[in-house]
XYZ file of C-alpha atoms in Angstrom:
541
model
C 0.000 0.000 0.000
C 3.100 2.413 1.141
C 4.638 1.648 -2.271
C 1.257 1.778 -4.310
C 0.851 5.532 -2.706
C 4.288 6.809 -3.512
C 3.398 6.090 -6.916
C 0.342 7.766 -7.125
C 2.182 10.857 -5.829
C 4.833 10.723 -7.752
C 2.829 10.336 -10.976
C 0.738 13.286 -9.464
C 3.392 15.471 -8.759
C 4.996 15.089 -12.027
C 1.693 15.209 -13.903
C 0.996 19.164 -11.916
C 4.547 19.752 -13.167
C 3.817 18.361 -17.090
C 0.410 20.609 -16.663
C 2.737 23.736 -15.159
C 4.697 23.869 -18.194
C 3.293 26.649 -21.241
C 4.125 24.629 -24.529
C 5.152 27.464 -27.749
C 2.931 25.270 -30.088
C 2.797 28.066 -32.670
C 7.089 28.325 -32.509
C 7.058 24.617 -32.776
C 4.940 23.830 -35.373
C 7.430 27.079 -37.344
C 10.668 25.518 -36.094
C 10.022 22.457 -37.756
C 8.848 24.134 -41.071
C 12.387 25.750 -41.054
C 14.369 23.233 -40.552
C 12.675 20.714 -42.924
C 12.612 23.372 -45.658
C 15.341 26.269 -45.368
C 18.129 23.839 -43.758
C 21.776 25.146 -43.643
C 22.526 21.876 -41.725
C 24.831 20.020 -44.994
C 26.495 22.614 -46.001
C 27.530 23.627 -42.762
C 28.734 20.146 -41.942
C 30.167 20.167 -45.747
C 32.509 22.984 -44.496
C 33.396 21.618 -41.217
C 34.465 18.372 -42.952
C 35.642 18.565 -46.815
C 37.070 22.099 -46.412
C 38.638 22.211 -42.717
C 38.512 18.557 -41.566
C 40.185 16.566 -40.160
C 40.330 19.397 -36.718
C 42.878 18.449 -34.337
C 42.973 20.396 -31.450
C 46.036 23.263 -32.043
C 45.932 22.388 -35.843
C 45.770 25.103 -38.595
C 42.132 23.247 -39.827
C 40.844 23.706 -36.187
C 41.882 27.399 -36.164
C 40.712 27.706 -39.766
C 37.290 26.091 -38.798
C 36.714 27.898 -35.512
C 37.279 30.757 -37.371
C 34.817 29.878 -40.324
C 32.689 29.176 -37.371
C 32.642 32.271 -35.992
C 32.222 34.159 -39.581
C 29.073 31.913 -40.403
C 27.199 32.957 -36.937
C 27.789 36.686 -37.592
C 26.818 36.580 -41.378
C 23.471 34.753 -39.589
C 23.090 37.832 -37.193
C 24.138 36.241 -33.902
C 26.447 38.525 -31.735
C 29.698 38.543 -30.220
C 30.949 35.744 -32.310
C 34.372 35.369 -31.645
C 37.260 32.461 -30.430
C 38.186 32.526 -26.516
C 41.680 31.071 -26.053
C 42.644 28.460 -23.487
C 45.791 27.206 -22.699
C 46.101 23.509 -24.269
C 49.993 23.265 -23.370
C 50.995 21.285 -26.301
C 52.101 22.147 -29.734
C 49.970 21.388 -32.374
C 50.725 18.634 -35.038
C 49.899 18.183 -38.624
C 50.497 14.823 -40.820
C 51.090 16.514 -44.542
C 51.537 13.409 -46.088
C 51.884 9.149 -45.736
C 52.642 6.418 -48.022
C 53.796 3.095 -47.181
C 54.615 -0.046 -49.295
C 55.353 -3.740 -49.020
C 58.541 -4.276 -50.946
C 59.022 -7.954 -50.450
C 58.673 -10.528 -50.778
C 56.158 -9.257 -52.873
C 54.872 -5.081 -53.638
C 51.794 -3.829 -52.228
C 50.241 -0.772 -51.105
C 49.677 -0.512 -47.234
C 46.577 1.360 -45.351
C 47.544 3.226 -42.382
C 47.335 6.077 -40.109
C 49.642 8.095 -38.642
C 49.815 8.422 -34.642
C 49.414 12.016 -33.744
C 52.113 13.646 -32.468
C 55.022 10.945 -33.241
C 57.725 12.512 -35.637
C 57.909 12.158 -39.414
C 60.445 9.568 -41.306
C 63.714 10.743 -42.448
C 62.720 11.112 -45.930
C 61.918 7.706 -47.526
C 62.917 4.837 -44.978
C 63.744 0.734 -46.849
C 63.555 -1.263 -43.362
C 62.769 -4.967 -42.915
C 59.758 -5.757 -40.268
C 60.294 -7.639 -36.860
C 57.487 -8.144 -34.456
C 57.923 -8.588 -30.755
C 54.919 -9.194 -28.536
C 55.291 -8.095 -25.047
C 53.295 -9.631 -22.306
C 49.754 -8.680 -21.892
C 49.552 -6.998 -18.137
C 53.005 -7.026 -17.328
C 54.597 -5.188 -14.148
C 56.859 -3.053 -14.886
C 59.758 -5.339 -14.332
C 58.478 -7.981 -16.296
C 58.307 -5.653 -19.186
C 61.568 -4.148 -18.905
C 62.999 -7.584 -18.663
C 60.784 -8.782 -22.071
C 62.283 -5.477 -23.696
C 65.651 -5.827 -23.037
C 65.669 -9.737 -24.566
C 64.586 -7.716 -27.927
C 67.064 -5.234 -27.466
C 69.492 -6.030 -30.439
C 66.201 -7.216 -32.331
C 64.925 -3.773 -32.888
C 67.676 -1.591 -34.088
C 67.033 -0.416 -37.686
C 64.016 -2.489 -38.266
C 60.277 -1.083 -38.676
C 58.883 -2.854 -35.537
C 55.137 -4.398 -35.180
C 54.052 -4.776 -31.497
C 52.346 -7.453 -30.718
C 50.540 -10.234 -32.952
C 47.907 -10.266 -34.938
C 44.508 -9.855 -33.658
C 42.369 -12.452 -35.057
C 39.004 -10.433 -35.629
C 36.323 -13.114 -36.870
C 33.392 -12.322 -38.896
C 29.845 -10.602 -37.154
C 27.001 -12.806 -37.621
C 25.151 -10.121 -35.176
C 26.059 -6.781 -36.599
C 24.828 -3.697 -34.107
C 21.780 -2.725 -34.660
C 21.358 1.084 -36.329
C 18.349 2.084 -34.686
C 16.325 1.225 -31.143
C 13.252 0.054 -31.071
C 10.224 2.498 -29.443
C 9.939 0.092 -26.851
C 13.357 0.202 -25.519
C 13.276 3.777 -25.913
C 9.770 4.485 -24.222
C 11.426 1.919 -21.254
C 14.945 3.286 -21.116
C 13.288 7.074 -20.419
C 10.006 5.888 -18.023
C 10.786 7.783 -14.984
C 8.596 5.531 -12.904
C 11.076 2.592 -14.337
C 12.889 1.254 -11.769
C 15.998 0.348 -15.134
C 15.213 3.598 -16.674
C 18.610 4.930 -18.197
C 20.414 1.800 -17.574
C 22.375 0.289 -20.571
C 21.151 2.593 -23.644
C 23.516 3.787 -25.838
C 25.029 6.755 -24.903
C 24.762 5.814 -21.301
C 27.340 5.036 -18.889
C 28.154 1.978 -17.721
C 29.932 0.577 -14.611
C 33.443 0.772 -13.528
C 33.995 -2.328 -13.221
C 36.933 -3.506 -11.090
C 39.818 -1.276 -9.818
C 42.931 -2.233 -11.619
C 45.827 -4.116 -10.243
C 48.522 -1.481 -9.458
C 51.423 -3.705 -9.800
C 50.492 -4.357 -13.144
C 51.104 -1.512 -15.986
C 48.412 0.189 -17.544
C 48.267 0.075 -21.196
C 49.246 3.947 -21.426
C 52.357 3.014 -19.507
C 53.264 -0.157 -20.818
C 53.014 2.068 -24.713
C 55.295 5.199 -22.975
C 57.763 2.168 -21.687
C 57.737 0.914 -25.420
C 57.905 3.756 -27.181
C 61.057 4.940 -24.756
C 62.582 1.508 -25.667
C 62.460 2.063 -29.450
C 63.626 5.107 -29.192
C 66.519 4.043 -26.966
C 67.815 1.603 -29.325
C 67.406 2.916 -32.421
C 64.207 1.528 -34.365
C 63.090 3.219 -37.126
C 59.710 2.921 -37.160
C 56.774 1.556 -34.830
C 53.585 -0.344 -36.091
C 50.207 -0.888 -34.334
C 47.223 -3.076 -35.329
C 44.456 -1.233 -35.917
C 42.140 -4.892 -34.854
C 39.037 -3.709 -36.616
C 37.534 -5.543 -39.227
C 36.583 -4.169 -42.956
C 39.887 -1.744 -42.747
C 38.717 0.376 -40.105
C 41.203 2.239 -38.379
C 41.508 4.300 -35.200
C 44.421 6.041 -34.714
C 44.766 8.343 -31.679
C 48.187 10.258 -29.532
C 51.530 9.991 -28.259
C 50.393 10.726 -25.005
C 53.197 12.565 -23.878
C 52.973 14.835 -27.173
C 56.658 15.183 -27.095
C 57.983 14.324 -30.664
C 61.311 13.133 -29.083
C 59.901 10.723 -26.677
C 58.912 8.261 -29.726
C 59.390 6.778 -32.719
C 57.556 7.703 -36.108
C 54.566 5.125 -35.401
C 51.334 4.113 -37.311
C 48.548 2.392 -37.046
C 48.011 -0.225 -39.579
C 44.769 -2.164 -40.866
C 44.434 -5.156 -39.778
C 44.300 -6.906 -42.726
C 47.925 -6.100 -43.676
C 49.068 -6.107 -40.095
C 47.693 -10.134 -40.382
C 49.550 -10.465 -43.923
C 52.757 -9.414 -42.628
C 52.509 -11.055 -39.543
C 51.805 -14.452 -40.967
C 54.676 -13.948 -43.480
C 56.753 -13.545 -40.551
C 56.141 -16.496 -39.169
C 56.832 -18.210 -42.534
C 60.445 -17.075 -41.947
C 60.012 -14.721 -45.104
C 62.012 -11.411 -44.737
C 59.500 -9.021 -45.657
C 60.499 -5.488 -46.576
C 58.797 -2.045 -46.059
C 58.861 1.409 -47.236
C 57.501 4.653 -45.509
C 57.746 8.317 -46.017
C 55.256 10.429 -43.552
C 55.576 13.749 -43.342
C 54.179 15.294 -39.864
C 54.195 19.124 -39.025
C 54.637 20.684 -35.428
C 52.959 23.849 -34.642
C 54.359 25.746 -31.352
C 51.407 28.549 -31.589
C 48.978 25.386 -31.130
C 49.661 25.766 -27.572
C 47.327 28.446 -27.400
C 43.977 26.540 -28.601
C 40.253 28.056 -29.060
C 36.314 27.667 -28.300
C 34.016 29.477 -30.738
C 31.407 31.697 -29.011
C 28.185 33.506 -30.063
C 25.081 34.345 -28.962
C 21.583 35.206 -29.646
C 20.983 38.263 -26.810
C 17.810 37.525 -24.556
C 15.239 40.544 -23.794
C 13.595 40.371 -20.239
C 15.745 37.763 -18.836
C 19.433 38.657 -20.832
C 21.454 38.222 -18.017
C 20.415 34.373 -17.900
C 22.065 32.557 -20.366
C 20.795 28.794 -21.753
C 23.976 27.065 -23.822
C 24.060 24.586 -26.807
C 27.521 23.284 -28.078
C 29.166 20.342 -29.253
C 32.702 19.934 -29.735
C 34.333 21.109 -32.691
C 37.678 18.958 -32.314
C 38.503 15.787 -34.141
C 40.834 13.013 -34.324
C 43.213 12.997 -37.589
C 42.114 10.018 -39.468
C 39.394 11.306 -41.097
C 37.064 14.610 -41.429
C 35.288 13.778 -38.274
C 32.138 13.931 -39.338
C 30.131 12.164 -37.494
C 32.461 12.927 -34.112
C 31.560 15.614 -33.672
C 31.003 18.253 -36.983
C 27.456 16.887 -37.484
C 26.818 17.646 -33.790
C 28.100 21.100 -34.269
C 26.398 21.659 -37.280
C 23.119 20.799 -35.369
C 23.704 23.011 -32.401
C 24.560 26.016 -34.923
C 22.023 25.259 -37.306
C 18.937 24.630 -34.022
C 19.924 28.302 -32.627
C 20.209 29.644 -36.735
C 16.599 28.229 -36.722
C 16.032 29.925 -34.025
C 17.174 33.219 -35.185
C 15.700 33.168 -38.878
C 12.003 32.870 -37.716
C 12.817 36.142 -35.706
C 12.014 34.674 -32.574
C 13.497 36.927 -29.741
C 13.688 34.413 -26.616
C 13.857 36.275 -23.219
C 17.083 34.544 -22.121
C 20.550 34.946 -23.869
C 20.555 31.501 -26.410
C 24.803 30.963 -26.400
C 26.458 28.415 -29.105
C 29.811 27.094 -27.804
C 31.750 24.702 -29.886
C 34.753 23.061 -27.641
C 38.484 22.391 -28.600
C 40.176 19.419 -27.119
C 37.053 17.632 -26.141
C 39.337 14.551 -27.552
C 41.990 15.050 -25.860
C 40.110 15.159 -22.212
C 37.071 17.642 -22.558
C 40.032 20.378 -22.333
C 37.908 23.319 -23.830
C 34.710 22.844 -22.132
C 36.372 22.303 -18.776
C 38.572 25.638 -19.583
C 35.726 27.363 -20.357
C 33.318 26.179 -17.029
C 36.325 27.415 -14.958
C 36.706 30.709 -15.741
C 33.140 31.728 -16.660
C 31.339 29.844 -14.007
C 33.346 28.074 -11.070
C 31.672 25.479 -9.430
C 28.416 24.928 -6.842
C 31.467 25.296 -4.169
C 33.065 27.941 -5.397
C 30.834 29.799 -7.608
C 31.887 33.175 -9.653
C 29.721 35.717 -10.784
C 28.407 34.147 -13.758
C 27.197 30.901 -11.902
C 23.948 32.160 -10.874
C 22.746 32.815 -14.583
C 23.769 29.570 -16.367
C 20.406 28.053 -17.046
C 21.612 25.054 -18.990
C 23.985 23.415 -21.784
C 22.534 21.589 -24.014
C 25.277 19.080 -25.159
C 24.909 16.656 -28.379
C 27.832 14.264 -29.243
C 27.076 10.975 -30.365
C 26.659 10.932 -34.255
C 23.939 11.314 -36.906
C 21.144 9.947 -35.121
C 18.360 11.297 -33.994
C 17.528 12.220 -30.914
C 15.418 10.263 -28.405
C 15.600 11.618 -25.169
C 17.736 13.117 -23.075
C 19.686 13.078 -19.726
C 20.243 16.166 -17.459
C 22.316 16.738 -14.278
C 19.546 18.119 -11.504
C 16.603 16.768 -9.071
C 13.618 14.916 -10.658
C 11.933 18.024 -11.232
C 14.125 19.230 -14.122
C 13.829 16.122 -16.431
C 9.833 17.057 -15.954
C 10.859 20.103 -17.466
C 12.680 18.813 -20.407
C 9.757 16.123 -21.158
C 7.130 18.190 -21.095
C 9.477 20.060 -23.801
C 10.051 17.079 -25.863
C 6.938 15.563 -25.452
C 5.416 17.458 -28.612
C 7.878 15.254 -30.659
C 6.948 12.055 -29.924
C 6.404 11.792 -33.734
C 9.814 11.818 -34.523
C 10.660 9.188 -32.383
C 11.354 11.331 -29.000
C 10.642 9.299 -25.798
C 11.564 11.602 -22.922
C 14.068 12.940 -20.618
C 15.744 11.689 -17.120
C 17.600 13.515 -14.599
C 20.622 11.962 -12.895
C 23.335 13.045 -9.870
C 26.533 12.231 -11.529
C 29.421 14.959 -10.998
C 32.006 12.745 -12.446
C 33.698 13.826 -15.262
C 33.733 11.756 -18.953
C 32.053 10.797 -22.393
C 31.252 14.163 -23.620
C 31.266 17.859 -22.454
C 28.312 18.405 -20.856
C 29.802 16.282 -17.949
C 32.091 19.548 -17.531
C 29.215 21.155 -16.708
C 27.826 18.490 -14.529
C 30.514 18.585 -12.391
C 30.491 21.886 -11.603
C 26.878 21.489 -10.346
C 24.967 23.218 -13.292
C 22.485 21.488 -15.799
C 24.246 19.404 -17.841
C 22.576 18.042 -20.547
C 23.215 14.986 -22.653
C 21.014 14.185 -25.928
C 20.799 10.905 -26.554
C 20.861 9.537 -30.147
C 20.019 5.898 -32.358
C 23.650 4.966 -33.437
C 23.351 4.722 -36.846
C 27.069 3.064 -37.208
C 28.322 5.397 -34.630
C 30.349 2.926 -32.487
C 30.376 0.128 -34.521
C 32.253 1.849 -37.609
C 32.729 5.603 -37.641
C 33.697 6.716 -34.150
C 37.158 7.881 -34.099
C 37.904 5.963 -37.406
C 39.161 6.761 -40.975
C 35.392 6.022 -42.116
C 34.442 9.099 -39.774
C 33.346 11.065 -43.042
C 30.579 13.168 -44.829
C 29.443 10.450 -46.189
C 28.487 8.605 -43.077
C 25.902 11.731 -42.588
C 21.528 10.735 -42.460
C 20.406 14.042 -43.136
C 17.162 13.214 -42.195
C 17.630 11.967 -39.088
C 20.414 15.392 -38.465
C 17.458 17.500 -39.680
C 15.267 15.748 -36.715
C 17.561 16.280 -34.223
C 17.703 20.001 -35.474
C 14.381 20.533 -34.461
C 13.971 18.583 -31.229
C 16.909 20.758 -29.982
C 15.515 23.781 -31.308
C 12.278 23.569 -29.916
C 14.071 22.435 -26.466
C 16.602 25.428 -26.285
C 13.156 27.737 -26.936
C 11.202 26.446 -24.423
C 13.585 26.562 -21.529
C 14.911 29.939 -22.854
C 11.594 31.336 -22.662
C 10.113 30.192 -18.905
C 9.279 31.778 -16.297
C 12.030 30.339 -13.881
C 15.387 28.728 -14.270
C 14.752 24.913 -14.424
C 15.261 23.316 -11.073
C 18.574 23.217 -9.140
C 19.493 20.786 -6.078
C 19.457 22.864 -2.666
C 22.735 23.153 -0.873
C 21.265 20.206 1.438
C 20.579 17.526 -1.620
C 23.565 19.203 -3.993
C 25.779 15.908 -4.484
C 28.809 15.351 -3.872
C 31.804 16.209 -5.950
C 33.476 12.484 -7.585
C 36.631 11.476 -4.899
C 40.065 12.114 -6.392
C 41.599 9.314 -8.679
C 42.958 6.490 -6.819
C 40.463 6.696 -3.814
C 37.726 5.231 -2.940
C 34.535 5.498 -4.812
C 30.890 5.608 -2.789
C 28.024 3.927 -4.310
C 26.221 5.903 -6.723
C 22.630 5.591 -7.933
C 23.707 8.181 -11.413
C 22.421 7.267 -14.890
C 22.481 9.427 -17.956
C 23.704 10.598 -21.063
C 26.942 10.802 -23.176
């Protein structure tokens, strides 16, 4: 009976709040006629991609696209459009050019990618291939001991670490969109699994790592020292995807003198050489990569602008997406297609002459890739945290975050008390017809996935919009497929309008949406390598 009550006032509580909330049906039913029929959406992602992609963060094509960026919103009539430096404390990095050949015992063409910020060949390197394959979770003693068995092995040879991965066919490829039913489920707030295992959500930690054993970062930084030590000429990955795929991501100590020129090879001629290898065969290999350092890419850049509120100016309610990208391809669908639909939701906005009484403000983050750098430079000095707030704290409404590929959206996930996903549903609910189920709040102040967690963690309303995957994770994310052609533009124009039509109506209330009190604010994450509480968070990317 206890239970059977609570439910009854919970559904009545959040059906006074659904009632509460003044739906724009006139601005809606206009916001989707302008997206559907004036879009800007493809040729701003066209731009973003074929003329200044790939993006990596202190690259000339992320300066050149921020700055396109901020030329396209003033041409559109938003104000103050301009770049706001941060300090990224690394030199940028450029690969100009790549080529790489088989030479024997037969000539082929190779398919690779270069590892950002490793150095560049000197000139064309000849080189015959060895392969050493260090343990799997070694201590660092155990490695060092495997390493210096290979020691003679590696000097002058292109070196492959590790064998092959064996990656067998999928009989049970990922699906590309979710079912309503799942959907309508995964946002039910009266769902006791609601949020739980989506995409886009976040899943457990699983358990803490062995600390006598070597992370993977460190066991690569003890490698790459090696090769350098003794003289190798070149380092290979396997890229372990199937159908060429290729992910190719950082020295992570961005120093160019701390490794060796290093790629990341598809697997299918990472296999081929590895099995002719083992044959005995000597097998012979040509490179020439060309990679560019850029000291003023220290100094990196989020893009800015905003549409000016009337009654309410000095509260501000934030879209973004970030504008970075990893090097392998144009980065379309991670993240210029979420860009594109944050700048093209508040251009939407802005063409129908709709003046909303809160400042609408488009960010689009740098370094997001490299560790939500941007967004979390940006929360610090414009906003602080619930603990330490500055001046600008009290008037951030929300951010609106959207970073998961072409999909479209349905639902959402947003850092406050249950109050504020009522907020956001009753917002969405008008959309049910493009396959929008809802929205759920959660506590989590850790820090991760995307940038609205940035936001999150400093206490404000972080919000993540969840998205079908399309062939997000299973092919495009953060691989050399990651291009314009990968693009639904039906399902981007869909998204366009569910985020418009969101950003108007919480623009436009009456109040702020909910914030936790002081008393129920949650706690801050504990600092790495302590211990975590139990958390009852669920969410978005």
């Amino acid at each position: 009976m206890k239970r059977l009550l609570a439910l009854c006032f919970t559904f009545f509580t959040v059906a006074l709040a659904f009632a509460q909330e003044t739906i724009d049906s006139t601005a809606n039913a206009r916001i989707r006629k302008e997206a559907a029929e004036n879009s800007r959406l493809m040729h701003t992602l066209h731009m973003l991609t074929d003329r200044y992609g790939p993006r990596l963060t202190g690259s000339p094509n992320h300066e050149a696209a921020a700055n396109w960026a901020v030329k396209q919103l003033t041409e559109w009539g938003f104000k103050n459009a301009h770049l706001e430096p941060w300090d990224f404390g690394h030199p940028g990095w450029m690969n100009e050019h790549a080529a790489g050949y088989l030479t024997s015992p037969v000539r082929d063409n190779l398919t690779f990618e270069v590892v950002a910020w490793t150095p560049s060949t000197k000139g064309v390197v000849h080189a015959n291939a060895v392969e050493i394959a260090p343990p799997t979770t070694p201590t660092k003693e155990e490695l060092t001991a495997y390493l210096a068995q290979n020691a003679e092995k590696v000097k002058g040879k292109v070196v492959l670490i590790g064998k092959a991965t064996v990656v067998p066919v999928n009989f049970t490829p990922a699906a590309l969109r979710r079912d309503d039913a799942t959907i309508k489920g995964q946002f039910d707030p009266n769902n006791p699994n609601a949020g739980r295992g989506g995409f886009g959500g976040r899943g457990g930690r699983g358990a803490p790592p062995d600390p006598t054993k070597l992370t993977p970062a460190q066991m690569n930084e003890q490698i790459d020292a090696f090769l350098v030590a003794n003289k190798a000429l070149m380092r290979i990955n396997d890229a372990a995807r199937e159908h060429g795929q290729i992910r190719a991501f950082n020295n992570r100590t961005f120093d160019l003198a701390k490794a060796v020129p290093t790629v990341v090879l598809r697997n299918e001629d990472y296999g081929r050489i590895d099995r002719l290898l083992a044959d005995g065969e000597t097998v012979g290999l040509q490179f020439d990569i060309l990679n560019q350092s850029f000291p003023k890419g220290t100094t990196a850049y989020n893009v800015v602008a905003e549409l000016p509120g009337s009654d309410k100016a000095g509260e501000v309610v934030m879209l973004g997406g970030h504008l970075d990208s990893w090097h392998s391809a144009t980065g379309a669908t991670d993240n210029a297609i979420g860009c594109s639909m944050m700048m093209e939701a508040a251009r939407v906005i802005n063409a129908l002459g709709l003046k909303p009484r809160r400042t609408i403000r488009v960010a689009l983050w740098a370094g997001e890739e490299e560790g939500l750098l941007g967004s979390a430079a940006y929360v610090k000095q414009h906003f602080g945290t619930f603990e330490n707030p500055k001046p600008e704290y009290a008037g951030l409404d929300a951010y609106f975050n959207i970073d998961s590929g072409t999909g479209r959206v349905r639902g959402a996930g947003v850092f406050g008390p249950p109050e504020t996903a009522t907020v956001l549903r009753a917002a969405l609910a008008p959309f049910e017809d493009l396959g929008v189920a809802g929205a759920l709040a959660n506590t989590s102040r850790a820090t991760g996935g995307t940038d609205s967690t940035n936001f999150s963690n400093a206490g404000l309303a972080g919000i993540g919009m969840q998205q079908d995957p399309i062939e997000y994770q299973s092919a495009t994310w953060h691989t050399n497929l990651d291009t314009y052609e990968r693009i639904v533009p039906e399902d981007a124009v869909k998204a366009v309008t569910v985020i418009a039509a969101s950003v108007w109506h919480v623009a436009n209330r009456n109040e702020m949406l909910p914030r936790f009190t002081k008393e129920k604010m949650p706690p801050l994450p504990p600092a790495p390598g302590t211990a975590r509480p139990a958390t009852t968070s669920s969410g978005a990317r």
